[in-house]
Amino acid sequence: MDVRDDTPQAPAHGTAVTDHASPEVYRRLRVITVIATFGGLLFGYDTGVISGALPFMALSAERGGLGLTPLTEGIVASSLVAGAAFGALYGGRLSDRYGRKRAILGLAVLFFIGALGTALAPDLVVMVLFRVLLGLAVGGASATVPVFIAELAPAAHRGRLVTQNELMIVTGQLLAYTSNAVIAKTMGEGGVWRWMLALATIPAVLLWIGMLFVPESPRWLASRGRFDDAARTLGLIRDPEAVEPEFAEIKRRVMADAEEPRASWGDLRTPWVRRLVVFGFALATLTQLTGVNSIMYFAPTILLDTGLGTQAALTATIANGVVAVLAVSTGMWLLGRYGRRPMLLTGQIGVTASLVLIAFCFLVLPESAARSYLVLASMLTFLLFMQGCVATVFWLMLSEIFPLRLRGFAMGMAVFGTWTANFVVTLAFPPLIAAVGGATFLLFAAVNTATIFYYLRTVPETRGRSMEAIEAHFRGRSAA
């Protein structure tokens, strides 16, 4: 599966597609992308907000908290992730059945109900139930939004447009960290976490309203036999001269798939499909085993363990969000100049080195303000490589490697792997850091070292290829 050619490729069967959109068409695509990626913003906010809410939820009920212990902190944080795993698994299939647009509209409703429910939760049980519901929305969005954007985007612009979702995810996390610090500073302790969680209802409403005005994916329309609708939609998001060749390519792929049954587990018996799905699942799982969410979800807890006070830890965590946004923005720029494969490998090496440095600070240096800020600097270096290279390439590659007939099903399986690994890391991290301290980061570093060697052997290059050409390549490679 090692395809190192990163030059733009013509689609299969010799069809020529005009890749570059005019400024007017590109602006239209950007507007659609911004609206759809409010799902990513909610993904980021709802996963990031818990980092600042947990210290206040750990307070006793008399002080406005829920009296959480390290174990129940892990349960609260990981309950969203558990819901997200199943949201991804079934969200992809629902988007295949009912359409990308309708799936995202439904997810916006779940985001609203889940955010409101967690903000009003009277006890741990209700909190966990609504966190699971919120997780279903997060997982569904993570499986559906990148695919929706990838299916709308021309090949030449797909990298920049799809990674807009990753930018919105980290922007949501930055918004969560910033609002957490501001709310904690201005409102005091009692029940302050409820306001942190309630803010997520606002982008949920904006997502629902905005999605009413965007078109359905032309590739999904074609997959349902609605070729006239697909051609009309393609005409809205392509220059006139690009519509006919791209539509012909999409229709040819759909007609070739028409004689095959709908996507199911049985497709895994096909060798090239099985290899592709296993690779996607492994890529998704290993991205989470970097330990990224131990830092994104528990940054204040980590900094508290180094000796910082609560307010100082919350404020310092904002730097994580700022670096993540800057890193993804830089990664989007780099994607236009370098291939997916070299960026992913560079990021993985940087992440591994950063984890070793964090462990060194904990295990070797004495407790002091200097150690606290060295840990923070190491965390920021980790995020620079993680968000700028690994996460940026990961979501983009998952959105483009799977064939149309299997796209929602296979994407759901891969993202299920993402959230399953995320769940394990999130649940285990608080007790683990309490038991072995900084050695936890050495465990992550060991896993990441093995990941580097796996990626060297398996990661393909997909830059510059249409989604249909990528599928044709993997089919042809299997046949050969």
Short mmCIF file of C-alpha atoms in Angstrom, two decimals:
data_model
loop_
_atom_site.label_atom_id
_atom_site.label_comp_id
_atom_site.label_asym_id
_atom_site.label_seq_id
_atom_site.Cartn_x
_atom_site.Cartn_y
_atom_site.Cartn_z
CA MET A 1 0.00 0.00 0.00
CA ASP A 2 3.04 2.25 -0.16
CA VAL A 3 2.23 4.71 -2.96
CA ARG A 4 4.94 7.36 -2.89
CA ASP A 5 4.02 9.36 -6.00
CA ASP A 6 2.53 12.63 -4.71
CA THR A 7 2.07 14.32 -8.08
CA PRO A 8 -1.46 15.04 -9.27
CA GLN A 9 -2.91 12.07 -11.11
CA ALA A 10 -5.53 11.90 -13.79
CA PRO A 11 -8.64 9.95 -12.94
CA ALA A 12 -9.12 6.40 -14.04
CA HIS A 13 -10.16 5.67 -17.64
CA GLY A 14 -8.39 8.79 -18.87
CA THR A 15 -11.09 11.22 -17.81
CA ALA A 16 -9.75 14.73 -17.36
CA VAL A 17 -11.13 16.76 -14.49
CA THR A 18 -10.48 20.46 -13.99
CA ASP A 19 -9.21 20.55 -10.41
CA HIS A 20 -8.89 24.24 -9.66
CA ALA A 21 -12.08 26.16 -8.90
CA SER A 22 -12.59 29.80 -9.81
CA PRO A 23 -12.52 32.33 -6.93
CA GLU A 24 -16.33 32.60 -6.93
CA VAL A 25 -16.86 28.84 -6.79
CA TYR A 26 -14.13 28.43 -4.18
CA ARG A 27 -15.77 31.08 -1.98
CA ARG A 28 -19.05 29.19 -2.24
CA LEU A 29 -17.31 25.99 -1.21
CA ARG A 30 -15.65 27.77 1.71
CA VAL A 31 -19.00 29.04 3.00
CA ILE A 32 -20.50 25.53 2.82
CA THR A 33 -17.41 24.14 4.55
CA VAL A 34 -17.57 26.69 7.39
CA ILE A 35 -21.24 25.85 8.02
CA ALA A 36 -20.67 22.09 7.99
CA THR A 37 -17.62 22.33 10.20
CA PHE A 38 -19.62 23.85 13.03
CA GLY A 39 -19.97 20.13 13.73
CA GLY A 40 -16.19 20.09 14.18
CA LEU A 41 -16.38 23.18 16.38
CA LEU A 42 -18.86 21.37 18.63
CA PHE A 43 -16.66 18.26 18.55
CA GLY A 44 -13.75 20.39 19.79
CA TYR A 45 -15.69 22.39 22.38
CA ASP A 46 -17.45 19.38 23.92
CA THR A 47 -14.23 17.37 24.19
CA GLY A 48 -12.13 20.32 25.39
CA VAL A 49 -14.53 21.89 27.89
CA ILE A 50 -14.31 18.94 30.26
CA SER A 51 -10.65 19.75 31.04
CA GLY A 52 -11.65 22.95 32.83
CA ALA A 53 -14.94 21.67 34.21
CA LEU A 54 -13.51 18.61 35.99
CA PRO A 55 -11.66 20.46 38.79
CA PHE A 56 -14.93 22.20 39.74
CA MET A 57 -17.04 19.05 39.32
CA ALA A 58 -14.66 17.35 41.77
CA LEU A 59 -15.76 19.78 44.50
CA SER A 60 -18.33 18.58 47.04
CA ALA A 61 -22.04 19.06 46.42
CA GLU A 62 -22.09 21.76 49.13
CA ARG A 63 -19.58 23.76 47.07
CA GLY A 64 -21.49 23.30 43.80
CA GLY A 65 -19.68 20.23 42.45
CA LEU A 66 -20.50 16.55 42.04
CA GLY A 67 -17.87 15.19 44.43
CA LEU A 68 -15.92 13.35 41.72
CA THR A 69 -12.97 11.06 42.55
CA PRO A 70 -10.09 10.30 40.11
CA LEU A 71 -12.03 7.22 38.98
CA THR A 72 -15.33 9.06 38.44
CA GLU A 73 -13.46 11.90 36.71
CA GLY A 74 -12.25 9.31 34.22
CA ILE A 75 -15.80 7.94 33.88
CA VAL A 76 -17.27 11.40 33.20
CA ALA A 77 -14.59 12.26 30.66
CA SER A 78 -14.65 8.87 28.93
CA SER A 79 -18.46 8.53 28.81
CA LEU A 80 -18.58 11.03 25.95
CA VAL A 81 -15.88 9.05 24.19
CA ALA A 82 -17.78 5.78 24.63
CA GLY A 83 -20.84 7.39 23.06
CA ALA A 84 -18.68 8.80 20.28
CA ALA A 85 -17.41 5.34 19.34
CA PHE A 86 -20.94 4.11 18.63
CA GLY A 87 -21.95 7.45 17.13
CA ALA A 88 -19.16 7.01 14.59
CA LEU A 89 -19.97 3.36 13.90
CA TYR A 90 -23.65 3.98 13.17
CA GLY A 91 -23.44 7.63 12.10
CA GLY A 92 -21.53 6.71 8.96
CA ARG A 93 -24.12 4.11 7.99
CA LEU A 94 -27.00 6.51 8.68
CA SER A 95 -25.36 9.13 6.47
CA ASP A 96 -25.12 6.49 3.72
CA ARG A 97 -28.81 5.72 4.07
CA TYR A 98 -30.37 9.15 4.62
CA GLY A 99 -27.75 11.53 3.22
CA ARG A 100 -24.89 13.57 4.63
CA LYS A 101 -26.99 16.73 5.03
CA ARG A 102 -29.87 15.12 6.93
CA ALA A 103 -27.44 13.24 9.14
CA ILE A 104 -25.69 16.48 10.16
CA LEU A 105 -29.04 18.17 10.84
CA GLY A 106 -29.93 15.31 13.19
CA LEU A 107 -26.55 15.56 14.89
CA ALA A 108 -27.12 19.27 15.56
CA VAL A 109 -30.25 18.35 17.55
CA LEU A 110 -28.30 15.76 19.55
CA PHE A 111 -25.56 18.32 20.25
CA PHE A 112 -28.13 20.74 21.66
CA ILE A 113 -29.93 18.20 23.87
CA GLY A 114 -26.67 16.71 25.13
CA ALA A 115 -25.10 20.06 26.00
CA LEU A 116 -28.21 21.26 27.82
CA GLY A 117 -28.56 17.96 29.68
CA THR A 118 -24.99 17.95 30.96
CA ALA A 119 -25.29 21.58 32.08
CA LEU A 120 -28.40 20.78 34.13
CA ALA A 121 -27.32 17.35 35.42
CA PRO A 122 -28.13 16.98 39.16
CA ASP A 123 -25.83 14.01 39.80
CA LEU A 124 -23.18 11.72 38.34
CA VAL A 125 -25.60 9.26 36.73
CA VAL A 126 -27.50 11.92 34.78
CA MET A 127 -24.22 13.58 33.81
CA VAL A 128 -22.87 10.33 32.38
CA LEU A 129 -26.10 9.61 30.47
CA PHE A 130 -26.12 13.00 28.76
CA ARG A 131 -22.36 12.80 28.13
CA VAL A 132 -22.99 9.53 26.28
CA LEU A 133 -25.74 11.23 24.25
CA LEU A 134 -23.40 14.10 23.49
CA GLY A 135 -20.81 11.54 22.49
CA LEU A 136 -23.18 10.03 19.92
CA ALA A 137 -23.31 13.47 18.28
CA VAL A 138 -19.54 13.98 18.47
CA GLY A 139 -18.84 10.55 16.98
CA GLY A 140 -21.44 10.98 14.26
CA ALA A 141 -19.98 14.36 13.32
CA SER A 142 -16.43 12.97 13.23
CA ALA A 143 -17.53 10.28 10.75
CA THR A 144 -19.87 12.40 8.62
CA VAL A 145 -18.53 15.95 8.31
CA PRO A 146 -15.10 15.14 6.75
CA VAL A 147 -16.76 12.80 4.23
CA PHE A 148 -19.38 15.43 3.34
CA ILE A 149 -16.70 18.05 2.68
CA ALA A 150 -14.45 15.63 0.79
CA GLU A 151 -17.32 14.67 -1.52
CA LEU A 152 -18.04 18.33 -2.27
CA ALA A 153 -14.43 19.41 -2.82
CA PRO A 154 -12.43 19.32 -6.08
CA ALA A 155 -9.29 17.16 -5.80
CA ALA A 156 -6.95 20.18 -5.89
CA HIS A 157 -8.76 21.85 -2.98
CA ARG A 158 -9.76 18.78 -0.99
CA GLY A 159 -6.81 18.95 1.41
CA ARG A 160 -7.44 22.56 2.42
CA LEU A 161 -11.23 22.22 2.65
CA VAL A 162 -11.31 18.94 4.59
CA THR A 163 -8.65 20.11 7.05
CA GLN A 164 -10.87 23.12 7.76
CA ASN A 165 -12.77 20.63 9.93
CA GLU A 166 -9.63 19.92 11.97
CA LEU A 167 -9.07 23.67 12.30
CA MET A 168 -12.61 24.05 13.64
CA ILE A 169 -12.05 21.17 16.08
CA VAL A 170 -9.01 22.84 17.63
CA THR A 171 -10.74 26.23 17.48
CA GLY A 172 -13.58 24.70 19.49
CA GLN A 173 -11.05 23.40 22.00
CA LEU A 174 -9.41 26.84 22.22
CA LEU A 175 -12.85 28.39 22.73
CA ALA A 176 -13.48 25.89 25.52
CA TYR A 177 -10.17 26.58 27.27
CA THR A 178 -10.61 30.36 26.99
CA SER A 179 -14.22 30.40 28.15
CA ASN A 180 -13.34 28.02 31.02
CA ALA A 181 -10.66 30.41 32.28
CA VAL A 182 -12.88 33.50 31.88
CA ILE A 183 -15.91 31.89 33.55
CA ALA A 184 -13.81 30.50 36.40
CA LYS A 185 -12.23 33.91 36.98
CA THR A 186 -15.46 35.91 36.90
CA MET A 187 -18.04 33.57 38.42
CA GLY A 188 -16.24 31.82 41.27
CA GLU A 189 -16.53 28.15 42.20
CA GLY A 190 -20.18 27.31 42.87
CA GLY A 191 -21.66 25.50 39.88
CA VAL A 192 -19.36 27.32 37.47
CA TRP A 193 -18.91 24.14 35.41
CA ARG A 194 -22.59 24.28 34.40
CA TRP A 195 -22.05 27.52 32.49
CA MET A 196 -18.98 26.05 30.82
CA LEU A 197 -21.02 23.12 29.49
CA ALA A 198 -24.10 25.17 28.57
CA LEU A 199 -22.23 27.38 26.08
CA ALA A 200 -22.13 24.48 23.60
CA THR A 201 -25.85 24.93 22.88
CA ILE A 202 -25.13 28.09 20.84
CA PRO A 203 -23.04 26.55 18.00
CA ALA A 204 -25.47 23.60 17.93
CA VAL A 205 -28.29 25.98 16.99
CA LEU A 206 -26.08 27.71 14.41
CA LEU A 207 -25.14 24.36 12.84
CA TRP A 208 -28.78 23.33 12.47
CA ILE A 209 -29.83 26.63 10.91
CA GLY A 210 -26.83 26.78 8.58
CA MET A 211 -27.25 23.22 7.27
CA LEU A 212 -30.75 24.10 6.03
CA PHE A 213 -29.11 26.22 3.32
CA VAL A 214 -26.32 23.93 2.03
CA PRO A 215 -26.67 21.35 -0.77
CA GLU A 216 -26.50 17.60 -0.39
CA SER A 217 -23.36 15.76 -1.52
CA PRO A 218 -23.53 15.15 -5.30
CA ARG A 219 -21.73 11.85 -4.85
CA TRP A 220 -24.33 10.65 -2.33
CA LEU A 221 -27.15 11.79 -4.63
CA ALA A 222 -25.59 9.85 -7.49
CA SER A 223 -25.19 6.78 -5.29
CA ARG A 224 -28.98 6.83 -4.75
CA GLY A 225 -29.66 7.05 -8.49
CA ARG A 226 -30.58 10.76 -8.35
CA PHE A 227 -28.30 11.72 -11.24
CA ASP A 228 -30.20 14.86 -12.26
CA ASP A 229 -30.01 16.21 -8.71
CA ALA A 230 -26.32 15.28 -8.53
CA ALA A 231 -25.57 17.14 -11.77
CA ARG A 232 -27.47 20.23 -10.60
CA THR A 233 -25.65 20.24 -7.25
CA LEU A 234 -22.31 19.77 -8.95
CA GLY A 235 -23.13 22.80 -11.09
CA LEU A 236 -23.40 24.91 -7.92
CA ILE A 237 -19.94 24.00 -6.66
CA ARG A 238 -17.90 23.64 -9.86
CA ASP A 239 -16.98 25.85 -12.79
CA PRO A 240 -19.13 25.03 -15.86
CA GLU A 241 -16.31 23.35 -17.80
CA ALA A 242 -15.53 21.02 -14.86
CA VAL A 243 -19.07 19.72 -14.31
CA GLU A 244 -19.41 17.32 -17.24
CA PRO A 245 -16.14 15.36 -16.89
CA GLU A 246 -16.46 15.03 -13.11
CA PHE A 247 -20.10 14.05 -13.32
CA ALA A 248 -19.25 11.42 -15.97
CA GLU A 249 -16.55 10.01 -13.68
CA ILE A 250 -18.90 9.88 -10.67
CA LYS A 251 -21.68 8.28 -12.73
CA ARG A 252 -19.33 5.66 -14.17
CA ARG A 253 -18.18 4.71 -10.67
CA VAL A 254 -21.76 4.53 -9.37
CA MET A 255 -22.91 2.42 -12.31
CA ALA A 256 -19.98 0.05 -11.76
CA ASP A 257 -21.07 -0.30 -8.12
CA ALA A 258 -24.76 -0.75 -8.98
CA GLU A 259 -24.48 -4.50 -9.50
CA GLU A 260 -22.85 -4.97 -6.10
CA PRO A 261 -24.87 -5.25 -2.85
CA ARG A 262 -25.06 -2.41 -0.35
CA ALA A 263 -22.12 -2.01 2.02
CA SER A 264 -22.01 -4.59 4.81
CA TRP A 265 -19.63 -6.61 6.94
CA GLY A 266 -19.51 -9.16 4.14
CA ASP A 267 -17.46 -6.72 2.06
CA LEU A 268 -14.51 -7.44 4.33
CA ARG A 269 -14.17 -10.80 2.57
CA THR A 270 -12.86 -8.87 -0.47
CA PRO A 271 -9.05 -8.72 0.00
CA TRP A 272 -8.45 -5.13 -1.21
CA VAL A 273 -11.41 -3.81 0.81
CA ARG A 274 -10.26 -5.65 3.91
CA ARG A 275 -6.72 -4.29 3.63
CA LEU A 276 -8.01 -0.77 3.14
CA VAL A 277 -10.45 -0.94 6.08
CA VAL A 278 -7.83 -2.50 8.36
CA PHE A 279 -5.39 0.26 7.42
CA GLY A 280 -8.01 2.95 8.10
CA PHE A 281 -8.89 1.36 11.44
CA ALA A 282 -5.21 1.13 12.41
CA LEU A 283 -4.52 4.74 11.37
CA ALA A 284 -7.50 5.92 13.43
CA THR A 285 -6.57 3.88 16.50
CA LEU A 286 -2.86 4.71 16.50
CA THR A 287 -3.60 8.43 16.16
CA GLN A 288 -5.39 8.31 19.51
CA LEU A 289 -2.71 6.15 21.14
CA THR A 290 -0.32 9.06 20.68
CA GLY A 291 -1.84 10.19 23.99
CA VAL A 292 -3.13 13.43 22.50
CA ASN A 293 -6.33 13.40 24.50
CA SER A 294 -4.54 12.82 27.78
CA ILE A 295 -3.15 16.30 27.13
CA MET A 296 -6.24 17.89 25.56
CA TYR A 297 -8.69 16.60 28.20
CA PHE A 298 -6.48 16.64 31.30
CA ALA A 299 -4.02 19.50 30.72
CA PRO A 300 -5.09 21.39 33.89
CA THR A 301 -4.84 18.17 35.92
CA ILE A 302 -1.32 17.51 34.58
CA LEU A 303 -0.24 21.08 35.36
CA LEU A 304 -1.78 20.89 38.83
CA ASP A 305 0.39 17.81 39.46
CA THR A 306 3.47 19.90 38.59
CA GLY A 307 2.61 22.40 41.33
CA LEU A 308 0.60 25.12 39.56
CA GLY A 309 -2.56 26.49 41.17
CA THR A 310 -6.02 25.88 39.65
CA GLN A 311 -6.48 29.31 38.04
CA ALA A 312 -2.89 29.34 36.77
CA ALA A 313 -3.36 25.86 35.29
CA LEU A 314 -6.59 26.86 33.54
CA THR A 315 -4.97 30.00 32.13
CA ALA A 316 -1.86 28.12 30.99
CA THR A 317 -4.06 25.58 29.21
CA ILE A 318 -5.21 28.33 26.83
CA ALA A 319 -1.72 28.14 25.34
CA ASN A 320 -2.51 24.55 24.30
CA GLY A 321 -5.49 25.77 22.33
CA VAL A 322 -3.59 28.65 20.73
CA VAL A 323 -0.75 26.38 19.61
CA ALA A 324 -3.21 23.79 18.29
CA VAL A 325 -4.98 26.40 16.13
CA LEU A 326 -1.68 27.80 14.83
CA ALA A 327 -0.37 24.29 14.17
CA VAL A 328 -3.43 23.22 12.16
CA SER A 329 -3.33 26.48 10.19
CA THR A 330 0.32 25.79 9.38
CA GLY A 331 -0.49 22.17 8.54
CA MET A 332 -3.15 23.30 6.06
CA TRP A 333 -0.53 25.45 4.34
CA LEU A 334 2.01 22.61 4.29
CA LEU A 335 -0.50 20.20 2.75
CA GLY A 336 -0.49 22.33 -0.38
CA ARG A 337 3.27 21.80 -0.72
CA TYR A 338 4.07 18.37 0.68
CA GLY A 339 2.50 14.92 0.57
CA ARG A 340 0.38 13.28 3.24
CA ARG A 341 2.99 10.60 3.95
CA PRO A 342 6.04 12.79 4.84
CA MET A 343 3.88 15.06 7.01
CA LEU A 344 2.45 12.12 8.96
CA LEU A 345 5.87 10.57 9.58
CA THR A 346 7.42 13.91 10.61
CA GLY A 347 4.58 14.53 13.04
CA GLN A 348 4.84 11.06 14.55
CA ILE A 349 8.58 11.45 15.22
CA GLY A 350 8.03 14.88 16.83
CA VAL A 351 5.20 13.56 19.01
CA THR A 352 7.35 10.69 20.29
CA ALA A 353 10.26 12.97 21.19
CA SER A 354 7.90 15.37 23.01
CA LEU A 355 6.45 12.57 25.15
CA VAL A 356 9.95 11.52 26.22
CA LEU A 357 10.66 15.14 27.19
CA ILE A 358 7.46 15.37 29.29
CA ALA A 359 8.41 12.15 31.10
CA PHE A 360 11.93 13.52 31.73
CA CYS A 361 10.49 16.66 33.36
CA PHE A 362 8.30 14.60 35.69
CA LEU A 363 10.80 11.89 36.57
CA VAL A 364 14.08 13.81 36.81
CA LEU A 365 13.42 17.45 37.66
CA PRO A 366 12.41 18.56 41.20
CA GLU A 367 9.02 20.21 41.72
CA SER A 368 9.26 23.91 40.94
CA ALA A 369 7.75 26.65 38.80
CA ALA A 370 10.48 25.99 36.24
CA ARG A 371 9.44 22.34 35.97
CA SER A 372 5.78 23.34 35.54
CA TYR A 373 6.60 25.59 32.61
CA LEU A 374 8.98 23.05 31.06
CA VAL A 375 6.14 20.52 31.14
CA LEU A 376 3.87 23.11 29.52
CA ALA A 377 6.50 23.85 26.85
CA SER A 378 6.84 20.12 26.13
CA MET A 379 3.07 19.78 25.86
CA LEU A 380 3.00 22.66 23.39
CA THR A 381 5.74 21.02 21.32
CA PHE A 382 3.72 17.81 21.33
CA LEU A 383 0.65 19.68 20.08
CA LEU A 384 2.67 21.47 17.41
CA PHE A 385 3.58 18.15 15.78
CA MET A 386 0.32 16.39 16.64
CA GLN A 387 -2.15 18.97 15.38
CA GLY A 388 0.04 20.40 12.62
CA CYS A 389 0.97 17.07 11.04
CA VAL A 390 -0.58 13.91 12.49
CA ALA A 391 -4.18 15.02 13.12
CA THR A 392 -4.34 17.17 9.99
CA VAL A 393 -3.30 14.28 7.73
CA PHE A 394 -5.28 11.66 9.66
CA TRP A 395 -8.74 13.17 9.19
CA LEU A 396 -8.00 14.12 5.59
CA MET A 397 -6.72 10.68 4.64
CA LEU A 398 -9.67 8.90 6.25
CA SER A 399 -12.09 11.08 4.29
CA GLU A 400 -10.52 10.26 0.91
CA ILE A 401 -9.29 6.64 0.87
CA PHE A 402 -12.58 4.73 1.06
CA PRO A 403 -14.66 3.92 -2.07
CA LEU A 404 -18.04 5.62 -2.53
CA ARG A 405 -20.17 2.50 -2.04
CA LEU A 406 -18.45 1.76 1.28
CA ARG A 407 -17.56 5.28 2.37
CA GLY A 408 -19.97 5.83 5.25
CA PHE A 409 -19.70 2.23 6.46
CA ALA A 410 -15.87 2.11 6.31
CA MET A 411 -15.43 5.63 7.70
CA GLY A 412 -17.70 4.69 10.60
CA MET A 413 -15.61 1.61 11.35
CA ALA A 414 -12.37 3.58 11.25
CA VAL A 415 -13.66 6.37 13.46
CA PHE A 416 -15.09 3.74 15.81
CA GLY A 417 -11.45 2.72 16.26
CA THR A 418 -10.55 6.35 16.97
CA TRP A 419 -13.07 6.69 19.74
CA THR A 420 -12.51 3.22 21.20
CA ALA A 421 -8.82 3.98 21.64
CA ASN A 422 -9.73 7.44 22.91
CA PHE A 423 -12.07 5.85 25.48
CA VAL A 424 -9.34 3.53 26.77
CA VAL A 425 -6.82 6.38 27.08
CA THR A 426 -9.33 8.78 28.69
CA LEU A 427 -10.60 6.25 31.22
CA ALA A 428 -7.16 4.95 32.15
CA PHE A 429 -5.21 8.21 32.28
CA PRO A 430 -6.36 9.70 35.65
CA PRO A 431 -5.75 6.50 37.67
CA LEU A 432 -2.54 5.83 35.71
CA ILE A 433 -1.05 9.29 36.26
CA ALA A 434 -2.00 9.01 39.96
CA ALA A 435 -0.28 5.61 40.24
CA VAL A 436 2.93 5.96 38.18
CA GLY A 437 3.15 9.70 37.48
CA GLY A 438 5.38 10.80 34.61
CA ALA A 439 6.19 7.21 33.58
CA THR A 440 2.75 7.26 31.91
CA PHE A 441 4.23 9.37 29.12
CA LEU A 442 7.02 6.83 28.56
CA LEU A 443 4.33 4.23 27.88
CA PHE A 444 2.83 6.51 25.23
CA ALA A 445 6.30 7.10 23.77
CA ALA A 446 6.87 3.33 23.42
CA VAL A 447 3.59 2.91 21.53
CA ASN A 448 4.45 5.83 19.26
CA THR A 449 7.86 4.40 18.43
CA ALA A 450 6.20 1.22 17.17
CA THR A 451 3.73 3.37 15.21
CA ILE A 452 6.54 5.07 13.28
CA PHE A 453 7.72 1.72 11.92
CA TYR A 454 4.17 0.69 11.01
CA TYR A 455 3.60 3.92 9.08
CA LEU A 456 6.90 3.52 7.22
CA ARG A 457 5.57 0.25 5.85
CA THR A 458 1.91 1.04 5.18
CA VAL A 459 1.04 4.73 4.68
CA PRO A 460 -0.01 5.57 1.08
CA GLU A 461 0.29 8.91 -0.71
CA THR A 462 -3.07 10.28 -1.92
CA ARG A 463 -2.23 13.89 -2.70
CA GLY A 464 -3.61 15.22 -5.99
CA ARG A 465 -5.80 12.22 -6.83
CA SER A 466 -9.56 12.36 -7.31
CA MET A 467 -11.51 10.12 -4.92
CA GLU A 468 -12.49 7.88 -7.84
CA ALA A 469 -8.82 7.65 -8.96
CA ILE A 470 -7.77 6.65 -5.43
CA GLU A 471 -10.36 3.86 -5.49
CA ALA A 472 -9.27 2.73 -8.95
CA HIS A 473 -5.65 2.62 -7.77
CA PHE A 474 -6.36 0.37 -4.79
CA ARG A 475 -8.57 -1.93 -6.87
CA GLY A 476 -5.89 -2.18 -9.52
CA ARG A 477 -3.13 -2.79 -6.96
CA SER A 478 -5.15 -5.65 -5.48
CA ALA A 479 -5.76 -7.17 -8.90
CA ALA A 480 -2.08 -6.93 -9.75
#
